JSON list of C-alpha atoms and ligand atoms in Angstrom, two decimals:
[
{"chain": "A", "resi": 1, "resn": "MET", "atom": "CA", "xyz": [71.43, 203.83, 195.11]},
{"chain": "A", "resi": 2, "resn": "THR", "atom": "CA", "xyz": [72.82, 207.54, 193.43]},
{"chain": "A", "resi": 3, "resn": "THR", "atom": "CA", "xyz": [72.63, 208.41, 190.00]},
{"chain": "A", "resi": 4, "resn": "GLY", "atom": "CA", "xyz": [73.81, 211.72, 188.67]},
{"chain": "A", "resi": 5, "resn": "LEU", "atom": "CA", "xyz": [74.67, 212.92, 185.37]},
{"chain": "A", "resi": 6, "resn": "LEU", "atom": "CA", "xyz": [77.95, 213.46, 184.35]},
{"chain": "A", "resi": 7, "resn": "LEU", "atom": "CA", "xyz": [78.72, 215.95, 181.25]},
{"chain": "A", "resi": 8, "resn": "LEU", "atom": "CA", "xyz": [81.83, 215.95, 179.42]},
{"chain": "A", "resi": 9, "resn": "HIS", "atom": "CA", "xyz": [82.58, 219.05, 177.08]},
{"chain": "A", "resi": 10, "resn": "GLY", "atom": "CA", "xyz": [83.59, 219.51, 173.41]},
{"chain": "A", "resi": 11, "resn": "PHE", "atom": "CA", "xyz": [87.37, 220.42, 172.24]},
{"chain": "A", "resi": 12, "resn": "LEU", "atom": "CA", "xyz": [88.29, 224.16, 172.44]},
{"chain": "A", "resi": 13, "resn": "LEU", "atom": "CA", "xyz": [85.41, 224.74, 175.11]},
{"chain": "A", "resi": 14, "resn": "ASP", "atom": "CA", "xyz": [85.14, 224.08, 178.90]},
{"chain": "A", "resi": 15, "resn": "ALA", "atom": "CA", "xyz": [82.44, 222.88, 181.27]},
{"chain": "A", "resi": 16, "resn": "GLU", "atom": "CA", "xyz": [80.65, 226.18, 181.09]},
{"chain": "A", "resi": 17, "resn": "MET", "atom": "CA", "xyz": [78.39, 225.25, 177.65]},
{"chain": "A", "resi": 18, "resn": "TRP", "atom": "CA", "xyz": [77.23, 222.84, 179.96]},
{"chain": "A", "resi": 19, "resn": "GLU", "atom": "CA", "xyz": [74.93, 225.70, 181.85]},
{"chain": "A", "resi": 20, "resn": "PRO", "atom": "CA", "xyz": [71.81, 225.21, 179.77]},
{"chain": "A", "resi": 21, "resn": "GLN", "atom": "CA", "xyz": [72.25, 221.21, 180.95]},
{"chain": "A", "resi": 22, "resn": "VAL", "atom": "CA", "xyz": [73.63, 222.12, 184.52]},
{"chain": "A", "resi": 23, "resn": "GLU", "atom": "CA", "xyz": [70.07, 224.47, 184.59]},
{"chain": "A", "resi": 24, "resn": "GLY", "atom": "CA", "xyz": [67.26, 222.50, 183.62]},
{"chain": "A", "resi": 25, "resn": "LEU", "atom": "CA", "xyz": [68.40, 219.06, 184.63]},
{"chain": "A", "resi": 26, "resn": "HIS", "atom": "CA", "xyz": [69.25, 219.49, 187.71]},
{"chain": "A", "resi": 27, "resn": "ASP", "atom": "CA", "xyz": [65.85, 218.65, 189.42]},
{"chain": "A", "resi": 28, "resn": "ALA", "atom": "CA", "xyz": [65.74, 215.80, 188.06]},
{"chain": "A", "resi": 29, "resn": "LEU", "atom": "CA", "xyz": [69.21, 214.30, 189.31]},
{"chain": "A", "resi": 30, "resn": "PRO", "atom": "CA", "xyz": [72.51, 215.74, 190.80]},
{"chain": "A", "resi": 31, "resn": "VAL", "atom": "CA", "xyz": [74.67, 216.66, 187.71]},
{"chain": "A", "resi": 32, "resn": "LEU", "atom": "CA", "xyz": [78.39, 216.73, 187.46]},
{"chain": "A", "resi": 33, "resn": "ALA", "atom": "CA", "xyz": [80.26, 218.83, 184.27]},
{"chain": "A", "resi": 34, "resn": "PRO", "atom": "CA", "xyz": [83.68, 218.31, 185.11]},
{"chain": "A", "resi": 35, "resn": "ASN", "atom": "CA", "xyz": [86.91, 220.91, 183.52]},
{"chain": "A", "resi": 36, "resn": "LEU", "atom": "CA", "xyz": [88.76, 218.20, 181.31]},
{"chain": "A", "resi": 37, "resn": "PRO", "atom": "CA", "xyz": [92.61, 218.24, 181.63]},
{"chain": "A", "resi": 38, "resn": "GLY", "atom": "CA", "xyz": [94.26, 222.12, 181.29]},
{"chain": "A", "resi": 39, "resn": "PHE", "atom": "CA", "xyz": [90.43, 223.92, 180.20]},
{"chain": "A", "resi": 40, "resn": "GLY", "atom": "CA", "xyz": [88.32, 225.75, 182.64]},
{"chain": "A", "resi": 41, "resn": "GLY", "atom": "CA", "xyz": [91.24, 226.31, 184.53]},
{"chain": "A", "resi": 42, "resn": "ALA", "atom": "CA", "xyz": [92.46, 222.48, 185.21]},
{"chain": "A", "resi": 43, "resn": "PRO", "atom": "CA", "xyz": [95.86, 221.21, 185.47]},
{"chain": "A", "resi": 44, "resn": "LEU", "atom": "CA", "xyz": [97.17, 220.09, 182.47]},
{"chain": "A", "resi": 45, "resn": "ALA", "atom": "CA", "xyz": [97.12, 216.34, 181.32]},
{"chain": "A", "resi": 46, "resn": "PRO", "atom": "CA", "xyz": [100.46, 214.67, 179.27]},
{"chain": "A", "resi": 47, "resn": "ARG", "atom": "CA", "xyz": [99.78, 214.44, 175.35]},
{"chain": "A", "resi": 48, "resn": "ALA", "atom": "CA", "xyz": [100.41, 210.45, 175.92]},
{"chain": "A", "resi": 49, "resn": "GLY", "atom": "CA", "xyz": [97.17, 208.76, 178.03]},
{"chain": "A", "resi": 50, "resn": "TRP", "atom": "CA", "xyz": [95.42, 211.90, 177.93]},
{"chain": "A", "resi": 51, "resn": "THR", "atom": "CA", "xyz": [91.66, 210.55, 177.35]},
{"chain": "A", "resi": 52, "resn": "ASP", "atom": "CA", "xyz": [92.19, 208.19, 179.83]},
{"chain": "A", "resi": 53, "resn": "ALA", "atom": "CA", "xyz": [93.24, 210.75, 182.37]},
{"chain": "A", "resi": 54, "resn": "ALA", "atom": "CA", "xyz": [90.23, 213.04, 181.67]},
{"chain": "A", "resi": 55, "resn": "ALA", "atom": "CA", "xyz": [88.45, 210.29, 181.92]},
{"chain": "A", "resi": 56, "resn": "ASP", "atom": "CA", "xyz": [89.75, 209.12, 185.52]},
{"chain": "A", "resi": 57, "resn": "LEU", "atom": "CA", "xyz": [89.30, 212.80, 186.38]},
{"chain": "A", "resi": 58, "resn": "ALA", "atom": "CA", "xyz": [85.77, 212.73, 185.45]},
{"chain": "A", "resi": 59, "resn": "ALA", "atom": "CA", "xyz": [85.76, 208.80, 187.56]},
{"chain": "A", "resi": 60, "resn": "GLU", "atom": "CA", "xyz": [87.25, 210.74, 190.71]},
{"chain": "A", "resi": 61, "resn": "ALA", "atom": "CA", "xyz": [84.64, 213.27, 190.65]},
{"chain": "A", "resi": 62, "resn": "VAL", "atom": "CA", "xyz": [81.79, 210.66, 190.52]},
{"chain": "A", "resi": 63, "resn": "LYS", "atom": "CA", "xyz": [82.96, 208.70, 193.42]},
{"chain": "A", "resi": 64, "resn": "ARG", "atom": "CA", "xyz": [83.58, 211.73, 195.14]},
{"chain": "A", "resi": 65, "resn": "ALA", "atom": "CA", "xyz": [79.86, 213.08, 194.37]},
{"chain": "A", "resi": 66, "resn": "GLY", "atom": "CA", "xyz": [79.11, 209.73, 196.71]},
{"chain": "A", "resi": 67, "resn": "TRP", "atom": "CA", "xyz": [77.60, 208.46, 193.13]},
{"chain": "A", "resi": 68, "resn": "ASP", "atom": "CA", "xyz": [76.82, 205.01, 193.16]},
{"chain": "A", "resi": 69, "resn": "ARG", "atom": "CA", "xyz": [76.51, 205.17, 189.11]},
{"chain": "A", "resi": 70, "resn": "ALA", "atom": "CA", "xyz": [76.35, 208.46, 186.39]},
{"chain": "A", "resi": 71, "resn": "VAL", "atom": "CA", "xyz": [74.95, 208.67, 183.28]},
{"chain": "A", "resi": 72, "resn": "VAL", "atom": "CA", "xyz": [77.68, 209.62, 181.18]},
{"chain": "A", "resi": 73, "resn": "CYS", "atom": "CA", "xyz": [77.13, 212.01, 178.77]},
{"chain": "A", "resi": 74, "resn": "GLY", "atom": "CA", "xyz": [80.16, 213.12, 176.03]},
{"chain": "A", "resi": 75, "resn": "LEU", "atom": "CA", "xyz": [79.73, 215.43, 173.51]},
{"chain": "A", "resi": 76, "resn": "SER", "atom": "CA", "xyz": [81.39, 214.84, 170.49]},
{"chain": "A", "resi": 77, "resn": "MET", "atom": "CA", "xyz": [85.56, 215.54, 172.38]},
{"chain": "A", "resi": 78, "resn": "GLY", "atom": "CA", "xyz": [83.24, 214.56, 175.36]},
{"chain": "A", "resi": 79, "resn": "GLY", "atom": "CA", "xyz": [82.41, 211.18, 173.71]},
{"chain": "A", "resi": 80, "resn": "TYR", "atom": "CA", "xyz": [85.55, 210.54, 173.49]},
{"chain": "A", "resi": 81, "resn": "VAL", "atom": "CA", "xyz": [86.98, 210.72, 177.09]},
{"chain": "A", "resi": 82, "resn": "ALA", "atom": "CA", "xyz": [83.16, 208.65, 177.45]},
{"chain": "A", "resi": 83, "resn": "PHE", "atom": "CA", "xyz": [84.22, 205.98, 175.57]},
{"chain": "A", "resi": 84, "resn": "SER", "atom": "CA", "xyz": [87.17, 205.26, 177.92]},
{"chain": "A", "resi": 85, "resn": "PHE", "atom": "CA", "xyz": [85.54, 206.08, 180.91]},
{"chain": "A", "resi": 86, "resn": "TRP", "atom": "CA", "xyz": [82.99, 203.15, 179.63]},
{"chain": "A", "resi": 87, "resn": "ARG", "atom": "CA", "xyz": [86.40, 201.32, 178.98]},
{"chain": "A", "resi": 88, "resn": "ARG", "atom": "CA", "xyz": [88.39, 202.23, 181.84]},
{"chain": "A", "resi": 89, "resn": "HIS", "atom": "CA", "xyz": [84.75, 202.74, 184.72]},
{"chain": "A", "resi": 90, "resn": "LYS", "atom": "CA", "xyz": [82.33, 200.33, 183.41]},
{"chain": "A", "resi": 91, "resn": "ASP", "atom": "CA", "xyz": [81.09, 199.77, 186.89]},
{"chain": "A", "resi": 92, "resn": "LEU", "atom": "CA", "xyz": [80.21, 203.15, 187.60]},
{"chain": "A", "resi": 93, "resn": "VAL", "atom": "CA", "xyz": [78.06, 203.35, 184.19]},
{"chain": "A", "resi": 94, "resn": "ALA", "atom": "CA", "xyz": [74.51, 203.20, 184.28]},
{"chain": "A", "resi": 95, "resn": "GLY", "atom": "CA", "xyz": [73.99, 204.85, 180.84]},
{"chain": "A", "resi": 96, "resn": "LEU", "atom": "CA", "xyz": [75.48, 206.90, 178.09]},
{"chain": "A", "resi": 97, "resn": "ILE", "atom": "CA", "xyz": [74.68, 209.79, 175.47]},
{"chain": "A", "resi": 98, "resn": "LEU", "atom": "CA", "xyz": [76.90, 210.04, 173.30]},
{"chain": "A", "resi": 99, "resn": "ALA", "atom": "CA", "xyz": [76.37, 213.19, 171.70]},
{"chain": "A", "resi": 100, "resn": "ASN", "atom": "CA", "xyz": [77.64, 214.72, 168.24]},
{"chain": "A", "resi": 101, "resn": "THR", "atom": "CA", "xyz": [80.59, 212.38, 168.45]},
{"chain": "A", "resi": 102, "resn": "ARG", "atom": "CA", "xyz": [82.18, 209.11, 166.57]},
{"chain": "A", "resi": 103, "resn": "ALA", "atom": "CA", "xyz": [84.05, 205.83, 167.53]},
{"chain": "A", "resi": 104, "resn": "VAL", "atom": "CA", "xyz": [86.43, 205.99, 164.81]},
{"chain": "A", "resi": 105, "resn": "PRO", "atom": "CA", "xyz": [89.92, 207.03, 165.18]},
{"chain": "A", "resi": 106, "resn": "ASP", "atom": "CA", "xyz": [90.95, 210.41, 163.23]},
{"chain": "A", "resi": 107, "resn": "GLY", "atom": "CA", "xyz": [92.89, 209.60, 159.03]},
{"chain": "A", "resi": 108, "resn": "GLU", "atom": "CA", "xyz": [96.05, 210.03, 158.20]},
{"chain": "A", "resi": 109, "resn": "ALA", "atom": "CA", "xyz": [95.33, 213.62, 157.10]},
{"chain": "A", "resi": 110, "resn": "ALA", "atom": "CA", "xyz": [92.76, 214.90, 160.16]},
{"chain": "A", "resi": 111, "resn": "ALA", "atom": "CA", "xyz": [95.92, 213.62, 162.66]},
{"chain": "A", "resi": 112, "resn": "LYS", "atom": "CA", "xyz": [97.94, 215.43, 160.72]},
{"chain": "A", "resi": 113, "resn": "GLY", "atom": "CA", "xyz": [95.82, 219.02, 160.54]},
{"chain": "A", "resi": 114, "resn": "ARG", "atom": "CA", "xyz": [95.87, 217.80, 164.91]},
{"chain": "A", "resi": 115, "resn": "LEU", "atom": "CA", "xyz": [99.71, 218.14, 165.08]},
{"chain": "A", "resi": 116, "resn": "ASP", "atom": "CA", "xyz": [99.81, 221.25, 162.82]},
{"chain": "A", "resi": 117, "resn": "LEU", "atom": "CA", "xyz": [97.16, 223.01, 165.30]},
{"chain": "A", "resi": 118, "resn": "ALA", "atom": "CA", "xyz": [98.92, 222.03, 168.19]},
{"chain": "A", "resi": 119, "resn": "THR", "atom": "CA", "xyz": [102.34, 223.59, 166.43]},
{"chain": "A", "resi": 120, "resn": "ARG", "atom": "CA", "xyz": [100.71, 226.94, 165.66]},
{"chain": "A", "resi": 121, "resn": "LEU", "atom": "CA", "xyz": [99.21, 227.37, 168.53]},
{"chain": "A", "resi": 122, "resn": "ARG", "atom": "CA", "xyz": [102.31, 226.99, 170.77]},
{"chain": "A", "resi": 123, "resn": "ALA", "atom": "CA", "xyz": [103.88, 229.45, 168.22]},
{"chain": "A", "resi": 124, "resn": "GLU", "atom": "CA", "xyz": [100.80, 232.04, 167.92]},
{"chain": "A", "resi": 125, "resn": "GLY", "atom": "CA", "xyz": [98.36, 231.94, 171.16]},
{"chain": "A", "resi": 126, "resn": "ASN", "atom": "CA", "xyz": [95.01, 230.77, 170.63]},
{"chain": "A", "resi": 127, "resn": "GLY", "atom": "CA", "xyz": [93.88, 234.31, 168.60]},
{"chain": "A", "resi": 128, "resn": "PHE", "atom": "CA", "xyz": [93.67, 232.58, 165.48]},
{"chain": "A", "resi": 129, "resn": "LEU", "atom": "CA", "xyz": [91.15, 230.04, 166.85]},
{"chain": "A", "resi": 130, "resn": "ALA", "atom": "CA", "xyz": [89.04, 232.11, 168.32]},
{"chain": "A", "resi": 131, "resn": "ALA", "atom": "CA", "xyz": [88.46, 234.86, 165.68]},
{"chain": "A", "resi": 132, "resn": "SER", "atom": "CA", "xyz": [87.47, 231.73, 163.18]},
{"chain": "A", "resi": 133, "resn": "PRO", "atom": "CA", "xyz": [86.60, 229.23, 165.05]},
{"chain": "A", "resi": 134, "resn": "PRO", "atom": "CA", "xyz": [85.89, 225.63, 163.59]},
{"chain": "A", "resi": 135, "resn": "PRO", "atom": "CA", "xyz": [82.27, 225.27, 162.27]},
{"chain": "A", "resi": 136, "resn": "LEU", "atom": "CA", "xyz": [80.71, 224.23, 165.50]},
{"chain": "A", "resi": 137, "resn": "LEU", "atom": "CA", "xyz": [77.68, 226.37, 165.03]},
{"chain": "A", "resi": 138, "resn": "GLY", "atom": "CA", "xyz": [74.54, 225.68, 162.55]},
{"chain": "A", "resi": 139, "resn": "ALA", "atom": "CA", "xyz": [74.24, 228.96, 159.97]},
{"chain": "A", "resi": 140, "resn": "GLN", "atom": "CA", "xyz": [70.62, 229.72, 162.21]},
{"chain": "A", "resi": 141, "resn": "ALA", "atom": "CA", "xyz": [72.85, 230.13, 165.49]},
{"chain": "A", "resi": 142, "resn": "SER", "atom": "CA", "xyz": [72.59, 233.69, 167.47]},
{"chain": "A", "resi": 143, "resn": "PRO", "atom": "CA", "xyz": [75.06, 236.34, 167.02]},
{"chain": "A", "resi": 144, "resn": "ASP", "atom": "CA", "xyz": [74.98, 236.01, 171.19]},
{"chain": "A", "resi": 145, "resn": "LEU", "atom": "CA", "xyz": [76.17, 232.44, 170.88]},
{"chain": "A", "resi": 146, "resn": "ARG", "atom": "CA", "xyz": [78.59, 232.98, 168.46]},
{"chain": "A", "resi": 147, "resn": "LEU", "atom": "CA", "xyz": [80.21, 235.93, 170.69]},
{"chain": "A", "resi": 148, "resn": "ARG", "atom": "CA", "xyz": [79.88, 233.22, 173.83]},
{"chain": "A", "resi": 149, "resn": "LEU", "atom": "CA", "xyz": [81.40, 230.89, 172.55]},
{"chain": "A", "resi": 150, "resn": "ARG", "atom": "CA", "xyz": [84.19, 232.77, 171.41]},
{"chain": "A", "resi": 151, "resn": "GLY", "atom": "CA", "xyz": [85.02, 234.70, 174.55]},
{"chain": "A", "resi": 152, "resn": "SER", "atom": "CA", "xyz": [84.91, 230.86, 175.74]},
{"chain": "A", "resi": 153, "resn": "ILE", "atom": "CA", "xyz": [87.61, 229.81, 173.20]},
{"chain": "A", "resi": 154, "resn": "GLU", "atom": "CA", "xyz": [89.93, 232.77, 174.09]},
{"chain": "A", "resi": 155, "resn": "ARG", "atom": "CA", "xyz": [89.59, 231.45, 177.91]},
{"chain": "A", "resi": 156, "resn": "GLN", "atom": "CA", "xyz": [91.73, 228.24, 177.03]},
{"chain": "A", "resi": 157, "resn": "PRO", "atom": "CA", "xyz": [95.22, 227.81, 177.36]},
{"chain": "A", "resi": 158, "resn": "ALA", "atom": "CA", "xyz": [97.16, 227.34, 173.91]},
{"chain": "A", "resi": 159, "resn": "GLU", "atom": "CA", "xyz": [98.88, 224.41, 175.72]},
{"chain": "A", "resi": 160, "resn": "ALA", "atom": "CA", "xyz": [95.56, 222.81, 177.18]},
{"chain": "A", "resi": 161, "resn": "ILE", "atom": "CA", "xyz": [94.02, 223.25, 173.03]},
{"chain": "A", "resi": 162, "resn": "ALA", "atom": "CA", "xyz": [97.10, 221.94, 171.71]},
{"chain": "A", "resi": 163, "resn": "ARG", "atom": "CA", "xyz": [97.66, 218.89, 173.87]},
{"chain": "A", "resi": 164, "resn": "ALA", "atom": "CA", "xyz": [93.84, 218.14, 173.51]},
{"chain": "A", "resi": 165, "resn": "SER", "atom": "CA", "xyz": [94.74, 218.04, 169.47]},
{"chain": "A", "resi": 166, "resn": "GLU", "atom": "CA", "xyz": [97.20, 215.79, 169.81]},
{"chain": "A", "resi": 167, "resn": "ALA", "atom": "CA", "xyz": [95.54, 213.27, 171.90]},
{"chain": "A", "resi": 168, "resn": "MET", "atom": "CA", "xyz": [92.31, 213.62, 169.76]},
{"chain": "A", "resi": 169, "resn": "ALA", "atom": "CA", "xyz": [95.25, 212.71, 167.02]},
{"chain": "A", "resi": 170, "resn": "ASP", "atom": "CA", "xyz": [95.99, 210.10, 169.03]},
{"chain": "A", "resi": 171, "resn": "ARG", "atom": "CA", "xyz": [93.10, 208.60, 170.04]},
{"chain": "A", "resi": 172, "resn": "VAL", "atom": "CA", "xyz": [91.93, 204.65, 169.47]},
{"chain": "A", "resi": 173, "resn": "ASP", "atom": "CA", "xyz": [89.23, 203.47, 167.55]},
{"chain": "A", "resi": 174, "resn": "SER", "atom": "CA", "xyz": [86.62, 202.77, 169.83]},
{"chain": "A", "resi": 175, "resn": "THR", "atom": "CA", "xyz": [84.32, 200.91, 166.78]},
{"chain": "A", "resi": 176, "resn": "PRO", "atom": "CA", "xyz": [85.61, 197.11, 168.71]},
{"chain": "A", "resi": 177, "resn": "ASP", "atom": "CA", "xyz": [84.00, 198.62, 171.65]},
{"chain": "A", "resi": 178, "resn": "LEU", "atom": "CA", "xyz": [80.09, 199.57, 170.67]},
{"chain": "A", "resi": 179, "resn": "ALA", "atom": "CA", "xyz": [79.27, 195.84, 170.25]},
{"chain": "A", "resi": 180, "resn": "GLY", "atom": "CA", "xyz": [79.59, 195.24, 174.13]},
{"chain": "A", "resi": 181, "resn": "ILE", "atom": "CA", "xyz": [77.68, 198.18, 175.24]},
{"chain": "A", "resi": 182, "resn": "THR", "atom": "CA", "xyz": [75.51, 196.55, 178.05]},
{"chain": "A", "resi": 183, "resn": "VAL", "atom": "CA", "xyz": [74.00, 200.03, 179.05]},
{"chain": "A", "resi": 184, "resn": "PRO", "atom": "CA", "xyz": [71.43, 201.85, 177.52]},
{"chain": "A", "resi": 185, "resn": "THR", "atom": "CA", "xyz": [72.65, 204.28, 175.50]},
{"chain": "A", "resi": 186, "resn": "LEU", "atom": "CA", "xyz": [71.33, 207.72, 173.55]},
{"chain": "A", "resi": 187, "resn": "VAL", "atom": "CA", "xyz": [73.03, 208.92, 170.49]},
{"chain": "A", "resi": 188, "resn": "ILE", "atom": "CA", "xyz": [72.15, 212.36, 169.32]},
{"chain": "A", "resi": 189, "resn": "THR", "atom": "CA", "xyz": [73.01, 214.15, 166.24]},
{"chain": "A", "resi": 190, "resn": "SER", "atom": "CA", "xyz": [72.03, 217.21, 164.26]},
{"chain": "A", "resi": 191, "resn": "SER", "atom": "CA", "xyz": [70.96, 217.28, 160.46]},
{"chain": "A", "resi": 192, "resn": "ASN", "atom": "CA", "xyz": [73.52, 220.29, 160.36]},
{"chain": "A", "resi": 193, "resn": "ASP", "atom": "CA", "xyz": [76.37, 219.22, 161.61]},
{"chain": "A", "resi": 194, "resn": "ALA", "atom": "CA", "xyz": [79.73, 219.75, 159.58]},
{"chain": "A", "resi": 195, "resn": "VAL", "atom": "CA", "xyz": [82.31, 218.57, 162.23]},
{"chain": "A", "resi": 196, "resn": "ILE", "atom": "CA", "xyz": [81.01, 215.37, 162.79]},
{"chain": "A", "resi": 197, "resn": "LEU", "atom": "CA", "xyz": [78.74, 214.35, 159.86]},
{"chain": "A", "resi": 198, "resn": "PRO", "atom": "CA", "xyz": [75.07, 212.61, 160.87]},
{"chain": "A", "resi": 199, "resn": "ASP", "atom": "CA", "xyz": [75.56, 209.71, 159.20]},
{"chain": "A", "resi": 200, "resn": "VAL", "atom": "CA", "xyz": [78.35, 208.63, 160.99]},
{"chain": "A", "resi": 201, "resn": "ALA", "atom": "CA", "xyz": [77.10, 209.06, 163.98]},
{"chain": "A", "resi": 202, "resn": "LYS", "atom": "CA", "xyz": [74.03, 207.33, 162.43]},
{"chain": "A", "resi": 203, "resn": "ALA", "atom": "CA", "xyz": [76.51, 204.15, 161.52]},
{"chain": "A", "resi": 204, "resn": "MET", "atom": "CA", "xyz": [78.15, 204.16, 165.39]},
{"chain": "A", "resi": 205, "resn": "ALA", "atom": "CA", "xyz": [74.17, 204.07, 166.84]},
{"chain": "A", "resi": 206, "resn": "ALA", "atom": "CA", "xyz": [73.65, 200.72, 164.42]},
{"chain": "A", "resi": 207, "resn": "GLN", "atom": "CA", "xyz": [76.42, 199.11, 166.13]},
{"chain": "A", "resi": 208, "resn": "ILE", "atom": "CA", "xyz": [75.36, 199.49, 170.25]},
{"chain": "A", "resi": 209, "resn": "PRO", "atom": "CA", "xyz": [72.63, 197.23, 170.65]},
{"chain": "A", "resi": 210, "resn": "GLY", "atom": "CA", "xyz": [69.50, 198.29, 171.39]},
{"chain": "A", "resi": 211, "resn": "ALA", "atom": "CA", "xyz": [70.68, 202.05, 171.05]},
{"chain": "A", "resi": 212, "resn": "THR", "atom": "CA", "xyz": [68.05, 205.49, 170.45]},
{"chain": "A", "resi": 213, "resn": "LEU", "atom": "CA", "xyz": [69.27, 207.11, 167.73]},
{"chain": "A", "resi": 214, "resn": "VAL", "atom": "CA", "xyz": [67.62, 211.05, 167.76]},
{"chain": "A", "resi": 215, "resn": "VAL", "atom": "CA", "xyz": [68.30, 213.71, 164.86]},
{"chain": "A", "resi": 216, "resn": "ILE", "atom": "CA", "xyz": [67.71, 217.07, 165.78]},
{"chain": "A", "resi": 217, "resn": "ASP", "atom": "CA", "xyz": [66.79, 218.92, 162.96]},
{"chain": "A", "resi": 218, "resn": "GLY", "atom": "CA", "xyz": [68.18, 222.25, 161.73]},
{"chain": "A", "resi": 219, "resn": "VAL", "atom": "CA", "xyz": [70.93, 223.07, 163.88]},
{"chain": "A", "resi": 220, "resn": "GLY", "atom": "CA", "xyz": [74.59, 222.32, 164.14]},
{"chain": "A", "resi": 221, "resn": "HIS", "atom": "CA", "xyz": [77.90, 220.54, 166.18]},
{"chain": "A", "resi": 222, "resn": "MET", "atom": "CA", "xyz": [76.91, 221.94, 169.38]},
{"chain": "A", "resi": 223, "resn": "SER", "atom": "CA", "xyz": [73.60, 220.41, 169.69]},
{"chain": "A", "resi": 224, "resn": "ASN", "atom": "CA", "xyz": [72.96, 221.06, 173.51]},
{"chain": "A", "resi": 225, "resn": "LEU", "atom": "CA", "xyz": [73.51, 225.20, 173.02]},
{"chain": "A", "resi": 226, "resn": "GLU", "atom": "CA", "xyz": [71.26, 225.10, 170.06]},
{"chain": "A", "resi": 227, "resn": "ALA", "atom": "CA", "xyz": [69.33, 222.88, 170.99]},
{"chain": "A", "resi": 228, "resn": "PRO", "atom": "CA", "xyz": [68.75, 222.94, 174.29]},
{"chain": "A", "resi": 229, "resn": "ASP", "atom": "CA", "xyz": [65.05, 222.56, 175.36]},
{"chain": "A", "resi": 230, "resn": "GLU", "atom": "CA", "xyz": [65.58, 219.33, 172.90]},
{"chain": "A", "resi": 231, "resn": "PHE", "atom": "CA", "xyz": [68.77, 218.24, 173.55]},
{"chain": "A", "resi": 232, "resn": "ASN", "atom": "CA", "xyz": [67.45, 218.42, 177.61]},
{"chain": "A", "resi": 233, "resn": "ARG", "atom": "CA", "xyz": [63.83, 216.69, 176.89]},
{"chain": "A", "resi": 234, "resn": "LEU", "atom": "CA", "xyz": [66.23, 214.00, 174.83]},
{"chain": "A", "resi": 235, "resn": "VAL", "atom": "CA", "xyz": [68.31, 213.81, 178.02]},
{"chain": "A", "resi": 236, "resn": "ARG", "atom": "CA", "xyz": [65.51, 213.62, 180.26]},
{"chain": "A", "resi": 237, "resn": "GLU", "atom": "CA", "xyz": [63.49, 210.65, 178.59]},
{"chain": "A", "resi": 238, "resn": "HIS", "atom": "CA", "xyz": [66.89, 209.18, 178.58]},
{"chain": "A", "resi": 239, "resn": "LEU", "atom": "CA", "xyz": [67.07, 208.80, 182.19]},
{"chain": "A", "resi": 240, "resn": "SER", "atom": "CA", "xyz": [64.11, 206.87, 182.36]},
{"chain": "A", "resi": 241, "resn": "ARG", "atom": "CA", "xyz": [65.69, 204.56, 180.51]},
{"chain": "A", "resi": 242, "resn": "CYS", "atom": "CA", "xyz": [68.39, 204.55, 182.80]},
{"chain": "A", "resi": 243, "resn": "GLN", "atom": "CA", "xyz": [67.07, 203.42, 186.19]},
{"chain": "B", "resi": 301, "resn": "LIG", "atom": "C1", "xyz": [84.86, 219.14, 169.44]},
{"chain": "B", "resi": 301, "resn": "LIG", "atom": "O1", "xyz": [83.60, 219.60, 169.02]},
{"chain": "B", "resi": 301, "resn": "LIG", "atom": "O2", "xyz": [84.84, 218.85, 170.48]},
{"chain": "B", "resi": 301, "resn": "LIG", "atom": "C2", "xyz": [85.46, 218.39, 168.35]},
{"chain": "B", "resi": 301, "resn": "LIG", "atom": "O3", "xyz": [85.26, 219.19, 167.28]},
{"chain": "B", "resi": 301, "resn": "LIG", "atom": "C3", "xyz": [85.64, 217.22, 168.20]},
{"chain": "B", "resi": 301, "resn": "LIG", "atom": "C4", "xyz": [87.03, 216.66, 166.60]},
{"chain": "B", "resi": 301, "resn": "LIG", "atom": "O4", "xyz": [87.55, 217.91, 166.39]},
{"chain": "B", "resi": 301, "resn": "LIG", "atom": "O5", "xyz": [87.35, 215.72, 166.25]}
]
């Protein structure tokens, strides 16, 4: 029985954001980090069904790799895709890691902001986002990490970001799925996450039977990049629960 670790990246970035995990965890089990539709050179997917298409693309990668099951780790938007993966490909899931993410959908104002962002991206390109990104990193993040993140945002096509933004506005409420999660689940949040507040992640964890909740202290939204050693330690610990 081959079990691997499937890493699903966040918004504005591509699979490269998982470099510290690919490097730090490949000795524990096989690791895959696919680029989600439109990002990192992957083909675009239509707005309608984008999240499901992303989950299906990841499931295909798991099957192609010859794995029987995967521990599915999604950060933020990657978590929204992980919920879709769970709904559509349960038989492939050995465990879940839901990092800096949430089950609840957008409210009206947030959804409108995403659609406005998509319109602006199509009119102006993505330069304004790279120059002034949302607060993905905590205040303590190094200038080097900020530069890397900026470069990564600049590499993504504006249309890819626009479609993902629309898809996040459209995303379904995954809260009804939480009570039915039957695989070992680790919920990671960070004390300084300004994009998805720790309380939102904590409320989600409380609804997943037997979930382990960890708050990484002193870092922001991109916990895997801001605290890679701690993140990897938590993943390793969780892998032993997913046998
Ligand atoms: C992400 O980091 O993937 C996004 O900020 C998620 C979101 O905007 O909801």
